[in-house]
mmCIF file of C-alpha atoms in Angstrom:
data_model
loop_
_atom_site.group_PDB
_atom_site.id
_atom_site.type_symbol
_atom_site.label_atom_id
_atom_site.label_comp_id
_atom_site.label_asym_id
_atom_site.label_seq_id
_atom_site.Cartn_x
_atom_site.Cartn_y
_atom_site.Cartn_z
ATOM 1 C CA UNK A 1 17.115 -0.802 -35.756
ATOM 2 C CA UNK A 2 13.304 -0.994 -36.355
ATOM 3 C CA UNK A 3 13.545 -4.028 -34.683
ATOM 4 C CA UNK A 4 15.339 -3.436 -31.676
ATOM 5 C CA UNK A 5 13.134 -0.315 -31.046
ATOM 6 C CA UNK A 6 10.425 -2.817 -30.876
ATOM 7 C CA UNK A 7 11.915 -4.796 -28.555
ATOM 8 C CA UNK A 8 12.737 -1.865 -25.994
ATOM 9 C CA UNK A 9 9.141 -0.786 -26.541
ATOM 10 C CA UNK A 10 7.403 -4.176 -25.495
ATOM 11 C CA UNK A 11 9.659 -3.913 -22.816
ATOM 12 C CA UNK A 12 8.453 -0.778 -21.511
ATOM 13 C CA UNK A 13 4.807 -1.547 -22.152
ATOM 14 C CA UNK A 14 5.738 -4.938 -19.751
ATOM 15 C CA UNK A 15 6.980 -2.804 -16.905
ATOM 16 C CA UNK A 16 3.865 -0.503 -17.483
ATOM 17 C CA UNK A 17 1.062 -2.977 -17.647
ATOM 18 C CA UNK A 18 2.146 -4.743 -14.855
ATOM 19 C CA UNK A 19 2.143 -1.939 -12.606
ATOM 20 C CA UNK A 20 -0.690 -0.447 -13.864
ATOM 21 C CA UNK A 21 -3.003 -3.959 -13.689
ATOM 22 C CA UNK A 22 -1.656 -4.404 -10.453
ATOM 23 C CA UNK A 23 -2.825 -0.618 -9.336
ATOM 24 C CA UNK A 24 -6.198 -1.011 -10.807
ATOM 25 C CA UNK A 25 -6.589 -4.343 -8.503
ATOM 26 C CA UNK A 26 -5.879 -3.114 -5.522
ATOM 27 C CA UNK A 27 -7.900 0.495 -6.399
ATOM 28 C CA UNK A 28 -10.930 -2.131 -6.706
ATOM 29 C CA UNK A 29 -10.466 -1.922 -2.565
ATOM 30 C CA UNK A 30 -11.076 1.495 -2.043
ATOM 31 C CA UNK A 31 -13.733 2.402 0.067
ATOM 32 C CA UNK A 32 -14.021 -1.116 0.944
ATOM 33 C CA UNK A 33 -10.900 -1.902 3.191
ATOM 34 C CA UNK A 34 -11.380 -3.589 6.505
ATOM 35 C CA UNK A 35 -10.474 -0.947 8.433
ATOM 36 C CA UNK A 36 -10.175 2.817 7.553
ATOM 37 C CA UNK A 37 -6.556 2.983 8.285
ATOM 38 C CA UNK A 38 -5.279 -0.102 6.000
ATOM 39 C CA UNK A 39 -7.972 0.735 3.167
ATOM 40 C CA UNK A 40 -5.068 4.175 2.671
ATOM 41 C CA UNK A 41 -2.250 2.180 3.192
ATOM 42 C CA UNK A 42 -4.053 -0.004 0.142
ATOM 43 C CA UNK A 43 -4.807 2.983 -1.699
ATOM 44 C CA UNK A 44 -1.289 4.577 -1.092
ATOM 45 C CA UNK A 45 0.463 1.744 -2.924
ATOM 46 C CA UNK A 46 -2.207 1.370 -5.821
ATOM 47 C CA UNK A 47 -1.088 4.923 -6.643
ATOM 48 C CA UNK A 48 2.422 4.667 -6.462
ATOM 49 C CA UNK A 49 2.347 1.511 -8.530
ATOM 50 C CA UNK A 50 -0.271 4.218 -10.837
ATOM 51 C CA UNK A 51 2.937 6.764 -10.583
ATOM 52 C CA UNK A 52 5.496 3.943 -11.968
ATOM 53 C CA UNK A 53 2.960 2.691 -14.823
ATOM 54 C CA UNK A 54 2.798 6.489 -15.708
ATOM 55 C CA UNK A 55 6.555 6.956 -15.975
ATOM 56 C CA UNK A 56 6.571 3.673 -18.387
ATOM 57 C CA UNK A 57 4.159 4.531 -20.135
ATOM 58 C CA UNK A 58 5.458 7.921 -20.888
ATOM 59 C CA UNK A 59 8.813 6.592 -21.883
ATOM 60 C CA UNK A 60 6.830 3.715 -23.928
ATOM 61 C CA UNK A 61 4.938 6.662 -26.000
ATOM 62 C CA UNK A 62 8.504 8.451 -26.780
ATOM 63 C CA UNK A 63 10.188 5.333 -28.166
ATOM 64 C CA UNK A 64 7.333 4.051 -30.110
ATOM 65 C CA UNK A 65 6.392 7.273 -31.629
ATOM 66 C CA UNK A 66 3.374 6.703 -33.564
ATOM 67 C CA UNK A 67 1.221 9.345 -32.293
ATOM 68 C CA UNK A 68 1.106 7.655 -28.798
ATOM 69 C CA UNK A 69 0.632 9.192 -25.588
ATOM 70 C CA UNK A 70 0.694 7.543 -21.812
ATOM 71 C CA UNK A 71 -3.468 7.265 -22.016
ATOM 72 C CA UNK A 72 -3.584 5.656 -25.762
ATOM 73 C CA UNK A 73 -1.222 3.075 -24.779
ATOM 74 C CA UNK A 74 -3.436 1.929 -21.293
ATOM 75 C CA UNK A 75 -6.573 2.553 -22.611
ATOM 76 C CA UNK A 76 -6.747 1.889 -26.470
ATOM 77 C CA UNK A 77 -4.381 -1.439 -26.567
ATOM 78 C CA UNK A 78 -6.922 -4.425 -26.382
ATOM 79 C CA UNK A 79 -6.059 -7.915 -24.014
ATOM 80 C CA UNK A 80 -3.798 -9.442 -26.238
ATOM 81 C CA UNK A 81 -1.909 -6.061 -26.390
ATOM 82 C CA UNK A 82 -0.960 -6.406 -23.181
ATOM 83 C CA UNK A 83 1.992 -7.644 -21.251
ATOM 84 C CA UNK A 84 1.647 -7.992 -17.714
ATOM 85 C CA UNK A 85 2.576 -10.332 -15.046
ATOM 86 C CA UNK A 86 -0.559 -13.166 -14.930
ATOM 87 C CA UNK A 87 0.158 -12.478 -10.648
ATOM 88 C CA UNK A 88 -1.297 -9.110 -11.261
ATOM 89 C CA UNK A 89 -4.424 -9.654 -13.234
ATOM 90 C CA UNK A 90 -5.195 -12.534 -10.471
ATOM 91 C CA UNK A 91 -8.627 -11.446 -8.759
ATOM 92 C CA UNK A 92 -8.638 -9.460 -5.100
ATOM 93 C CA UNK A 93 -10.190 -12.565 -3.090
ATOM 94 C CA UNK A 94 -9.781 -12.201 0.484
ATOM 95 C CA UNK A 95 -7.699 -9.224 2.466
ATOM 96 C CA UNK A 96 -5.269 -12.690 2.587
ATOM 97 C CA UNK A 97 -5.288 -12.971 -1.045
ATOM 98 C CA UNK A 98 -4.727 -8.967 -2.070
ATOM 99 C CA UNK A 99 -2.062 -9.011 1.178
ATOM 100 C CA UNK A 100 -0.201 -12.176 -0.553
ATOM 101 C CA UNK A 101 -0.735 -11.310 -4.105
ATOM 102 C CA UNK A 102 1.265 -7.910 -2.990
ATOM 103 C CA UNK A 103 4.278 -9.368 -1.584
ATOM 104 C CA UNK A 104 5.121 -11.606 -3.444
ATOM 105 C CA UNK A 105 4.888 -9.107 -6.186
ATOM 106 C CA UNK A 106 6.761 -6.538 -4.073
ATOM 107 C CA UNK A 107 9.577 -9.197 -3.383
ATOM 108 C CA UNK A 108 10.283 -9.731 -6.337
ATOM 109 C CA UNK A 109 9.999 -6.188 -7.996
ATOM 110 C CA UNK A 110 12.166 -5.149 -5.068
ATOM 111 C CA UNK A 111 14.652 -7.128 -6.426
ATOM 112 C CA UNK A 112 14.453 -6.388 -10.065
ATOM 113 C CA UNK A 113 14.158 -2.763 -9.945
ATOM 114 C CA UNK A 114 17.542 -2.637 -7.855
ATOM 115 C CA UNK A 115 19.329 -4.249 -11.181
ATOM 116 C CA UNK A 116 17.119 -1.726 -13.352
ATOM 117 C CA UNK A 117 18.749 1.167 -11.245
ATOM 118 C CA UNK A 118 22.372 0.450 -12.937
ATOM 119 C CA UNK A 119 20.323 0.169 -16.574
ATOM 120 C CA UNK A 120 22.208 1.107 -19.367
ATOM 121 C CA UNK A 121 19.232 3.095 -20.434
ATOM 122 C CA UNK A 122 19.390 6.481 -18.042
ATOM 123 C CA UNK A 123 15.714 6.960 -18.336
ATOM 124 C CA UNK A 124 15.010 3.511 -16.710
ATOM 125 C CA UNK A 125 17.569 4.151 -14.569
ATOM 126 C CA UNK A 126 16.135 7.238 -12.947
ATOM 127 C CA UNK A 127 12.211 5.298 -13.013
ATOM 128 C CA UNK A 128 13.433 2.243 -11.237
ATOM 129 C CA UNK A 129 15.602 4.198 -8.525
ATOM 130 C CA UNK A 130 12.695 6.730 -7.653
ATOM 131 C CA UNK A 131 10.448 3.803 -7.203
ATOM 132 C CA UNK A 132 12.504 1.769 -5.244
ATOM 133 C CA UNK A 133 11.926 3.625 -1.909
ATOM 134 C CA UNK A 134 8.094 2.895 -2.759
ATOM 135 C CA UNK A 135 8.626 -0.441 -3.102
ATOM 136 C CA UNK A 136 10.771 -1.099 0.033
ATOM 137 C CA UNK A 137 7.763 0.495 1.988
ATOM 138 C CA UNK A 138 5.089 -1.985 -0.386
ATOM 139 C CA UNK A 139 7.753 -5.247 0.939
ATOM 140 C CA UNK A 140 7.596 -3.616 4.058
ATOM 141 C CA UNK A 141 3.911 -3.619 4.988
ATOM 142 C CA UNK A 142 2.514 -6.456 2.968
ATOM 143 C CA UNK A 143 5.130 -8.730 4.434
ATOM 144 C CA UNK A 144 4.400 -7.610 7.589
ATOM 145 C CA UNK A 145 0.921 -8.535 6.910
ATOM 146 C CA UNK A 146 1.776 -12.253 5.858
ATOM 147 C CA UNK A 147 3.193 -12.569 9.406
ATOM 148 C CA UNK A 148 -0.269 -11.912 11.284
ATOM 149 C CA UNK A 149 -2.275 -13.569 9.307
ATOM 150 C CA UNK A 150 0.017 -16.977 8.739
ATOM 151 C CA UNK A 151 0.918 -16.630 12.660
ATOM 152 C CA UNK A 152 -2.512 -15.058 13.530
ATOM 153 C CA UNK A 153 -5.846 -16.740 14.645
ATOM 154 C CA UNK A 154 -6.883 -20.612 13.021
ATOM 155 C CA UNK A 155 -9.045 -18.517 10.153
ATOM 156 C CA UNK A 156 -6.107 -16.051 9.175
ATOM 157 C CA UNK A 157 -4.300 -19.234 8.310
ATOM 158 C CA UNK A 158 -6.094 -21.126 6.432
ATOM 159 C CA UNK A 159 -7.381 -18.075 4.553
ATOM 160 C CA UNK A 160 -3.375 -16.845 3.938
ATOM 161 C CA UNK A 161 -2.894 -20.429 2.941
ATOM 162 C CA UNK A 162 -5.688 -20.698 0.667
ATOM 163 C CA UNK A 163 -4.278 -17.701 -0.861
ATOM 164 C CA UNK A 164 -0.835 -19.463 -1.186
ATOM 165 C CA UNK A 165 -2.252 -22.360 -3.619
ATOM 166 C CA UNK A 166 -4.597 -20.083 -5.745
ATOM 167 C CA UNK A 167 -0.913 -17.251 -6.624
ATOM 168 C CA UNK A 168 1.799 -19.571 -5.981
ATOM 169 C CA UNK A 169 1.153 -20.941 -9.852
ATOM 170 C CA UNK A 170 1.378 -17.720 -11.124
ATOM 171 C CA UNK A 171 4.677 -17.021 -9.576
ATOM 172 C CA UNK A 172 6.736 -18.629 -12.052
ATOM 173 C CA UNK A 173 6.542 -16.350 -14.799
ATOM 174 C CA UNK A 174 8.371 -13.481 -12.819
ATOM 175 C CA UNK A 175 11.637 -15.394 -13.599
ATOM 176 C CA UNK A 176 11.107 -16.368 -16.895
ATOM 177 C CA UNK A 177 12.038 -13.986 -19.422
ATOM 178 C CA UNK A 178 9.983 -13.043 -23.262
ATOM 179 C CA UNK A 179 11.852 -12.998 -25.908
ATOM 180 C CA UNK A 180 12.141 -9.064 -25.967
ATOM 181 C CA UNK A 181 13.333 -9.523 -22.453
ATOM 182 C CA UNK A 182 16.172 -11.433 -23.198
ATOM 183 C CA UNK A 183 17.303 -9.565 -25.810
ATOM 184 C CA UNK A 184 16.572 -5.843 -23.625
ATOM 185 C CA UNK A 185 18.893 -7.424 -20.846
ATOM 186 C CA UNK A 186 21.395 -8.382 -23.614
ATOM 187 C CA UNK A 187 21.814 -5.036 -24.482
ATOM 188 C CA UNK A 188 22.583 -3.929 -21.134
ATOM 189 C CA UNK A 189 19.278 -2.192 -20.577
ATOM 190 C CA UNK A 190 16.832 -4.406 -18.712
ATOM 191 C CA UNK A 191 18.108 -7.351 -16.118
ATOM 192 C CA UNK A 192 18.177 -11.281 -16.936
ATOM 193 C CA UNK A 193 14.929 -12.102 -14.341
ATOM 194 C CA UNK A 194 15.658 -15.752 -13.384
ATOM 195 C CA UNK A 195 18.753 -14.651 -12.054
ATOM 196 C CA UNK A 196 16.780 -13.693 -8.923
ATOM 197 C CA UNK A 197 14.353 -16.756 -8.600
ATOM 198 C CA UNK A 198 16.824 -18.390 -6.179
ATOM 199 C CA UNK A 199 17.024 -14.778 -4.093
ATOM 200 C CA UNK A 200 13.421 -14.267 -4.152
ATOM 201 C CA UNK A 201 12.728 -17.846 -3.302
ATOM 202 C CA UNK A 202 15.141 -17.140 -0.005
ATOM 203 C CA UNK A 203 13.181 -13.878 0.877
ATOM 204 C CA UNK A 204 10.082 -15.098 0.894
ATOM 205 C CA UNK A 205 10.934 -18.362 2.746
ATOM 206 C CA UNK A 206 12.126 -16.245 5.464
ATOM 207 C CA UNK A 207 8.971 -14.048 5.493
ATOM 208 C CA UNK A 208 6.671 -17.463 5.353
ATOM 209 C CA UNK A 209 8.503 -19.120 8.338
ATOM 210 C CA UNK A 210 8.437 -16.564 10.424
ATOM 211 C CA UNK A 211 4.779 -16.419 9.154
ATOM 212 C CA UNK A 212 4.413 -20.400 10.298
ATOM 213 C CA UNK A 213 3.414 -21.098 6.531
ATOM 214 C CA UNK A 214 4.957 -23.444 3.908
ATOM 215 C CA UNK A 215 6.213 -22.803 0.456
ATOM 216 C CA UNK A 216 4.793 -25.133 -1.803
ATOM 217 C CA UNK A 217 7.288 -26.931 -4.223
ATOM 218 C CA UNK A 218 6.903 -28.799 -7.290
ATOM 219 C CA UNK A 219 3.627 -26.695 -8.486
ATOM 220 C CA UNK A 220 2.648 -26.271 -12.227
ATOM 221 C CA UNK A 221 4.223 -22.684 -13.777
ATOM 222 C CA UNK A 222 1.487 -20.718 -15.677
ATOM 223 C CA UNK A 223 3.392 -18.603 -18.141
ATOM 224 C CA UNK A 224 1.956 -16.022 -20.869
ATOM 225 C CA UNK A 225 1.132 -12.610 -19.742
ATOM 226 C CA UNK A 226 4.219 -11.356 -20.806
ATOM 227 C CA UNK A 227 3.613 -12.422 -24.701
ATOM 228 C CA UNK A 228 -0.224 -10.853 -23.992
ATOM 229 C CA UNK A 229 -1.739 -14.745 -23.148
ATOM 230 C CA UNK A 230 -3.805 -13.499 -20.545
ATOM 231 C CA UNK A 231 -5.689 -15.665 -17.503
ATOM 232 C CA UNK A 232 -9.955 -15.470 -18.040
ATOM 233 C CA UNK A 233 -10.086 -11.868 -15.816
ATOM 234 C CA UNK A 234 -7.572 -9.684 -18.259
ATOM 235 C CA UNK A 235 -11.448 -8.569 -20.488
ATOM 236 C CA UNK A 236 -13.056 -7.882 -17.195
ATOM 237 C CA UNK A 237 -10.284 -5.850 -15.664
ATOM 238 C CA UNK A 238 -9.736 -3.749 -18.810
ATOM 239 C CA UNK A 239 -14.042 -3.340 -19.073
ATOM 240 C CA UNK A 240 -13.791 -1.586 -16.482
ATOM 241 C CA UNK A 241 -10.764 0.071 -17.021
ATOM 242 C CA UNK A 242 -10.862 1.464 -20.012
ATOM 243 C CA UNK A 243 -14.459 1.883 -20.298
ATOM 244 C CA UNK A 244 -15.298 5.383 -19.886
ATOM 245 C CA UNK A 245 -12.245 6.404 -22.773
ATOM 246 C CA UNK A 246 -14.777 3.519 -24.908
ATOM 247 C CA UNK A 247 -18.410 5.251 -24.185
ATOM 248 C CA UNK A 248 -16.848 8.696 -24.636
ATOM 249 C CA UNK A 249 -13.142 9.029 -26.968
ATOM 250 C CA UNK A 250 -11.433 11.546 -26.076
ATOM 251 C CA UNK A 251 -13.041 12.827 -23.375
ATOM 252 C CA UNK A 252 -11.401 14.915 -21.265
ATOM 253 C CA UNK A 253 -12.032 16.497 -17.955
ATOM 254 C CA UNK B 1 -25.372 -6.704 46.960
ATOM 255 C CA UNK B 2 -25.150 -5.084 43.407
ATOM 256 C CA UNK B 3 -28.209 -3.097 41.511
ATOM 257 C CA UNK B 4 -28.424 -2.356 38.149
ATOM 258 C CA UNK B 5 -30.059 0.694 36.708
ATOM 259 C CA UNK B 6 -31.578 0.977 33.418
ATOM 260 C CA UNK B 7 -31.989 3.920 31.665
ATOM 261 C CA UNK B 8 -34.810 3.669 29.627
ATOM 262 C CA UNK B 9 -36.398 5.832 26.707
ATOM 263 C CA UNK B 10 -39.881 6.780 25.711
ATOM 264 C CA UNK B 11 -41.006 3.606 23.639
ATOM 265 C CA UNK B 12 -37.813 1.721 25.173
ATOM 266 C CA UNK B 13 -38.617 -2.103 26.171
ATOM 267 C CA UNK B 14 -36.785 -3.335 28.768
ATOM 268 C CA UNK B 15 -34.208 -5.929 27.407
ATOM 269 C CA UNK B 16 -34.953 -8.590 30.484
ATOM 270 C CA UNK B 17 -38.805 -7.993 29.757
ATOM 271 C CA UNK B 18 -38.250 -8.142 25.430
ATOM 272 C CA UNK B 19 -36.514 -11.688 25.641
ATOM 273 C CA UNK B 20 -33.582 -10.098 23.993
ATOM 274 C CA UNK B 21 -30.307 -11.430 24.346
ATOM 275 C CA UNK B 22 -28.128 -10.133 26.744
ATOM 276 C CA UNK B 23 -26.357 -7.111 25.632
ATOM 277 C CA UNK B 24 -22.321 -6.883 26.762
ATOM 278 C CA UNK B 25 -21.097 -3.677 27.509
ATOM 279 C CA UNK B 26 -17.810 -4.136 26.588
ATOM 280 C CA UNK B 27 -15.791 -2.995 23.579
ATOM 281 C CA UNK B 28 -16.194 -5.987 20.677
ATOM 282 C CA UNK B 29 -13.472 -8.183 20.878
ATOM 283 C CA UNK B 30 -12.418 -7.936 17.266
ATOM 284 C CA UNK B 31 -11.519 -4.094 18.090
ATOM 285 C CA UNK B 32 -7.756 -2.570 17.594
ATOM 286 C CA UNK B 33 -6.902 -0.642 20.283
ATOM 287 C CA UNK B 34 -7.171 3.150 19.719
ATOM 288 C CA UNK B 35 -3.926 5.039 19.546
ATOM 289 C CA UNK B 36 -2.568 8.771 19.676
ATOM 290 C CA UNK B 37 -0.401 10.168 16.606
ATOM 291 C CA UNK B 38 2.138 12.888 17.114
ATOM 292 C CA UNK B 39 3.429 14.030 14.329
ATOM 293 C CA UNK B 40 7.096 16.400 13.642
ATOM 294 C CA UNK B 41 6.653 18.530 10.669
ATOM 295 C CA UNK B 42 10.235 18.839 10.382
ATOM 296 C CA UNK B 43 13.382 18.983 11.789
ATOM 297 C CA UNK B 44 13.761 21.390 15.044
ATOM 298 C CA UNK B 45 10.334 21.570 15.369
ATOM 299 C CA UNK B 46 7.973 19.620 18.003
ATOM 300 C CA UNK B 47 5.633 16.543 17.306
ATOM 301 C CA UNK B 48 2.398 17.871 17.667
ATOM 302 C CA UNK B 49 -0.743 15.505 18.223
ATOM 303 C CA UNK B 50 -1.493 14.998 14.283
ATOM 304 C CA UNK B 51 -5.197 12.804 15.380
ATOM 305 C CA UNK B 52 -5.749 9.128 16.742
ATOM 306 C CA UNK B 53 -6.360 5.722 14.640
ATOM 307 C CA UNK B 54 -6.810 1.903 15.703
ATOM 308 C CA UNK B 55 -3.901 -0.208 15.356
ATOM 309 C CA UNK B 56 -3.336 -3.728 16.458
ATOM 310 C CA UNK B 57 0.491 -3.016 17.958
ATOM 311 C CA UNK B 58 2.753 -0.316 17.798
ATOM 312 C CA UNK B 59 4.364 -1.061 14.537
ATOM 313 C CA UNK B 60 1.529 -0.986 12.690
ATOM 314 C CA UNK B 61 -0.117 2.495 14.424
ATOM 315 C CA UNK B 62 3.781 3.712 12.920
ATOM 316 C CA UNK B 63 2.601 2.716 9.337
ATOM 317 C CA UNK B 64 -0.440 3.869 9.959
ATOM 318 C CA UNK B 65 0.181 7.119 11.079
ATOM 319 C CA UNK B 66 2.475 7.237 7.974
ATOM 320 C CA UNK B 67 -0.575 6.180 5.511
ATOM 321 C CA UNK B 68 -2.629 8.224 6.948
ATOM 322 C CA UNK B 69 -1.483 11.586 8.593
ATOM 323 C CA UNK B 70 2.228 11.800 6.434
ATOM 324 C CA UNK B 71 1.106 11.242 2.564
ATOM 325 C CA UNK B 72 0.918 14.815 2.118
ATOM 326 C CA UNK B 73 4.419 15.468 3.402
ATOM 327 C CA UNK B 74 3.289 16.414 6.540
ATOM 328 C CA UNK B 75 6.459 14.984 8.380
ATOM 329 C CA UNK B 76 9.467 13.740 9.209
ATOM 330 C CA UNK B 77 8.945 11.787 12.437
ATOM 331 C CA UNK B 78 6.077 9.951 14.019
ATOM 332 C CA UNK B 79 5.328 9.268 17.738
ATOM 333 C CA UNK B 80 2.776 6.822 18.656
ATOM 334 C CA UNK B 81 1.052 6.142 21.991
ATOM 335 C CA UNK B 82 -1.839 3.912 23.161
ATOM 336 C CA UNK B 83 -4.958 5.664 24.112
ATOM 337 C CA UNK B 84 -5.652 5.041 26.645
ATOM 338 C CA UNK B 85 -1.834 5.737 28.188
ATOM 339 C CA UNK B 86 -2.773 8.976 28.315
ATOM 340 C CA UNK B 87 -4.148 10.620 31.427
ATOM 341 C CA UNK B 88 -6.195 13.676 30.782
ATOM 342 C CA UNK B 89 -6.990 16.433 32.974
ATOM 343 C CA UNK B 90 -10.894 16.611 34.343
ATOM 344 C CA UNK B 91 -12.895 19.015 32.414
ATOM 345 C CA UNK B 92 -14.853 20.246 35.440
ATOM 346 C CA UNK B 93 -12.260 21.024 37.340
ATOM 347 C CA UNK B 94 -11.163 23.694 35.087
ATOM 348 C CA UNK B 95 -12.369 26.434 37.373
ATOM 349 C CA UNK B 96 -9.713 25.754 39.793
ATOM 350 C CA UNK B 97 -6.848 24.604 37.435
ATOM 351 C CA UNK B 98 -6.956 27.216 35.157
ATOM 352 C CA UNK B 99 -8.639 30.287 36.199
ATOM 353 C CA UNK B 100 -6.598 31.514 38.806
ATOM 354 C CA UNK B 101 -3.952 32.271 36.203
ATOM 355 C CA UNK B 102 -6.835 34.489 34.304
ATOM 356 C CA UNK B 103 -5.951 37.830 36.482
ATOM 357 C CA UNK B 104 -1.958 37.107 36.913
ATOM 358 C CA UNK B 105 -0.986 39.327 33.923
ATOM 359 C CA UNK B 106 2.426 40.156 35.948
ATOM 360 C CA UNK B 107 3.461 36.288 35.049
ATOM 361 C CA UNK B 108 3.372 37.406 31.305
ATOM 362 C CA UNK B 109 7.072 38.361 30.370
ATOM 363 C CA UNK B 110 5.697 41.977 28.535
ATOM 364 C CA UNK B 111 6.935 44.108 31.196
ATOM 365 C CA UNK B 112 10.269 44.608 30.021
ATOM 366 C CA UNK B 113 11.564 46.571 27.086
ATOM 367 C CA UNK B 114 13.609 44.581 25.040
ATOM 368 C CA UNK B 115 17.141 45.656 23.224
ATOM 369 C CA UNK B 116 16.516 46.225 19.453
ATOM 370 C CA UNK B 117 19.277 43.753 19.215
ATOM 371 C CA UNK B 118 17.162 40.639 20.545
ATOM 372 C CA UNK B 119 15.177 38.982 17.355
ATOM 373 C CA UNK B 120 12.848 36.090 17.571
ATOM 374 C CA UNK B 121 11.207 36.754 20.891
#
């Protein structure tokens, strides 16, 4: 019992970290967008994808008990403690490489979270269907961002396909399940992921043709994130994020 | 024959006489067009001009708008129109477009007494 607690909590803590990393990334753009317009769009998504981390985490603190709240778990866990996607974590770059990083994200969350609607677990249930109509809008306008810059001017492209060869490796893990994945979609509560590489893989060749840009094949898979094996800018990110509950525990305000 | 007039500033130096480059007076290039956001509150009720924003096509002035005039609920439809689309009536010729009406009070529907019966007039 102990034991399969565990499991649904790493789970969680997967779902939550990912969103959450993925938030704090694209909050590093605020106040600095190219335009005024698409710096809110930017900022719109990072706090949705804030919103779903929240709801995980929440959930996350319930299961696991242990005196845990939603801001112990995201700011008090150190890098190894944490399980998101390596995509996430994966610096801003260019406006090419934040548009890219989302979508392909997106694409693929899009995907999952419409399995996790029809989880066995009602809680996830009601997370993953709330945040769906977020995520059709995120699919929405970063895809549609992939298509003018890969059809755009000569620099757009070979800036969006820069950006292709610097994520594409970290693409991998998204259908590669943990352990405590496996078992989670077992039980009827979380969704066997590389059931939707092929899907994804169709999606996004759709959205790169009609962007005039080429998926690679036959690249290297990074894998780890998900067991808390983290790429070189997981300390940096978490520095900064977690630094003012560090200088000042338990502050409040 | 063409002329060119400068209007020049205390402390100004002539561009031609300062070796400067030539200045363009055109918008930069790398500029979205400006557009106009209308925006229905909700249903039954008109769009009403919500602000402006640059956009580099129509769809994207729609998910514009939506970042940033609807992400406080605001609405429930969006209109979008380019700028400059829109012709707009001359500022100083507001004396005879709209002061005539000033002392035609009898155009004003407030000369009739209204049944108790009629609400919402």
């Amino acid at each position: 019992m102990m034991n399969a607690d565990n499991n649904l909590v790493n789970y969680l803590l997967h779902l939550a970290d990912t969103t959450l990393i993925l938030s704090q990334r694209n909050s590093e753009w605020c106040g600095h967008g190219p335009v005024l317009e698409q710096d809110i769009a930017l900022t719109n998504i990072a706090l949705d994808l804030l919103g779903q981390s929240r709801n995980f985490y929440q959930y996350a603190a319930i299961v696991s008990g242990n005196n845990h709240t939603e801001d112990t778990l995201a700011y008090l866990r150190t890098e190894r403690e944490y399980k998101n996607l390596l995509l996430t974590e994966q610096p801003n770059g260019d406006w090419a490489q934040t548009i890219l990083r989302q979508y392909l994200f997106s694409q693929f969350q899009y995907l999952y979270f419409e399995q996790l609607q029809y989880s066995a677990d009602t809680q996830i249930a009601a997370i993953t269907a709330k945040a769906l109509k977020e995520i059709k809008y995120h699919v929405r306008w970063s895809s549609e961002w992939v298509i003018r810059l890969g059809d755009g001017t000569e620099e757009s492209k070979v800036r969006m396909n820069a950006a292709i060869i610097t994520l594409w490796p970290y693409t991998g893990e998204m259908f590669m399940p943990a352990s405590y994945e496996q078992t989670i979609a077992f039980r009827g509560i979380g969704y066997d992921c590389s059931e939707l590489k092929e899907i994804w893989q169709q999606k996004v060749k759709t959205i790169f043709e009609e962007a005039t840009l080429i998926v690679p094949e036959k690249v290297f898979m990074q894998t780890g994130g998900k067991n808390g094996t983290h790429t070189e800018n997981m300390g940096y990110i978490l520095t900064e994020l977690q630094y003012v509950q560090r200088a000042y525990p338990n502050c409040e305000w | 024959m063409s002329f060119t007039i400068f209007k020049l500033c205390y402390g100004d130096i002539p561009d031609q006489n300062a070796g400067a480059a030539e200045t363009k007076q055109q918008a930069p290039v790398n500029e979205w067009p400006l557009w106009e956001v209308f925006i229905r509150s909700k249903q039954g009720l008109d769009h009403k001009h919500a602000g402006s924003l640059h956009a580099a096509d129509a769809a994207m002035a729609i998910e514009n708008a939506r970042d940033v005039y609807t992400r406080r609920q605001e609405g429930v439809s969006i209109w979008v129109v380019e700028s400059k689309y829109i012709t707009a009536s001359n500022p100083d010729e507001a004396g005879e477009l709209y002061e005539p009406a000033v002392d035609k009070i009898y155009r004003h529907p407030t000369f009739y007494q209204l049944p108790d019966e009629v609400n919402h007039m």
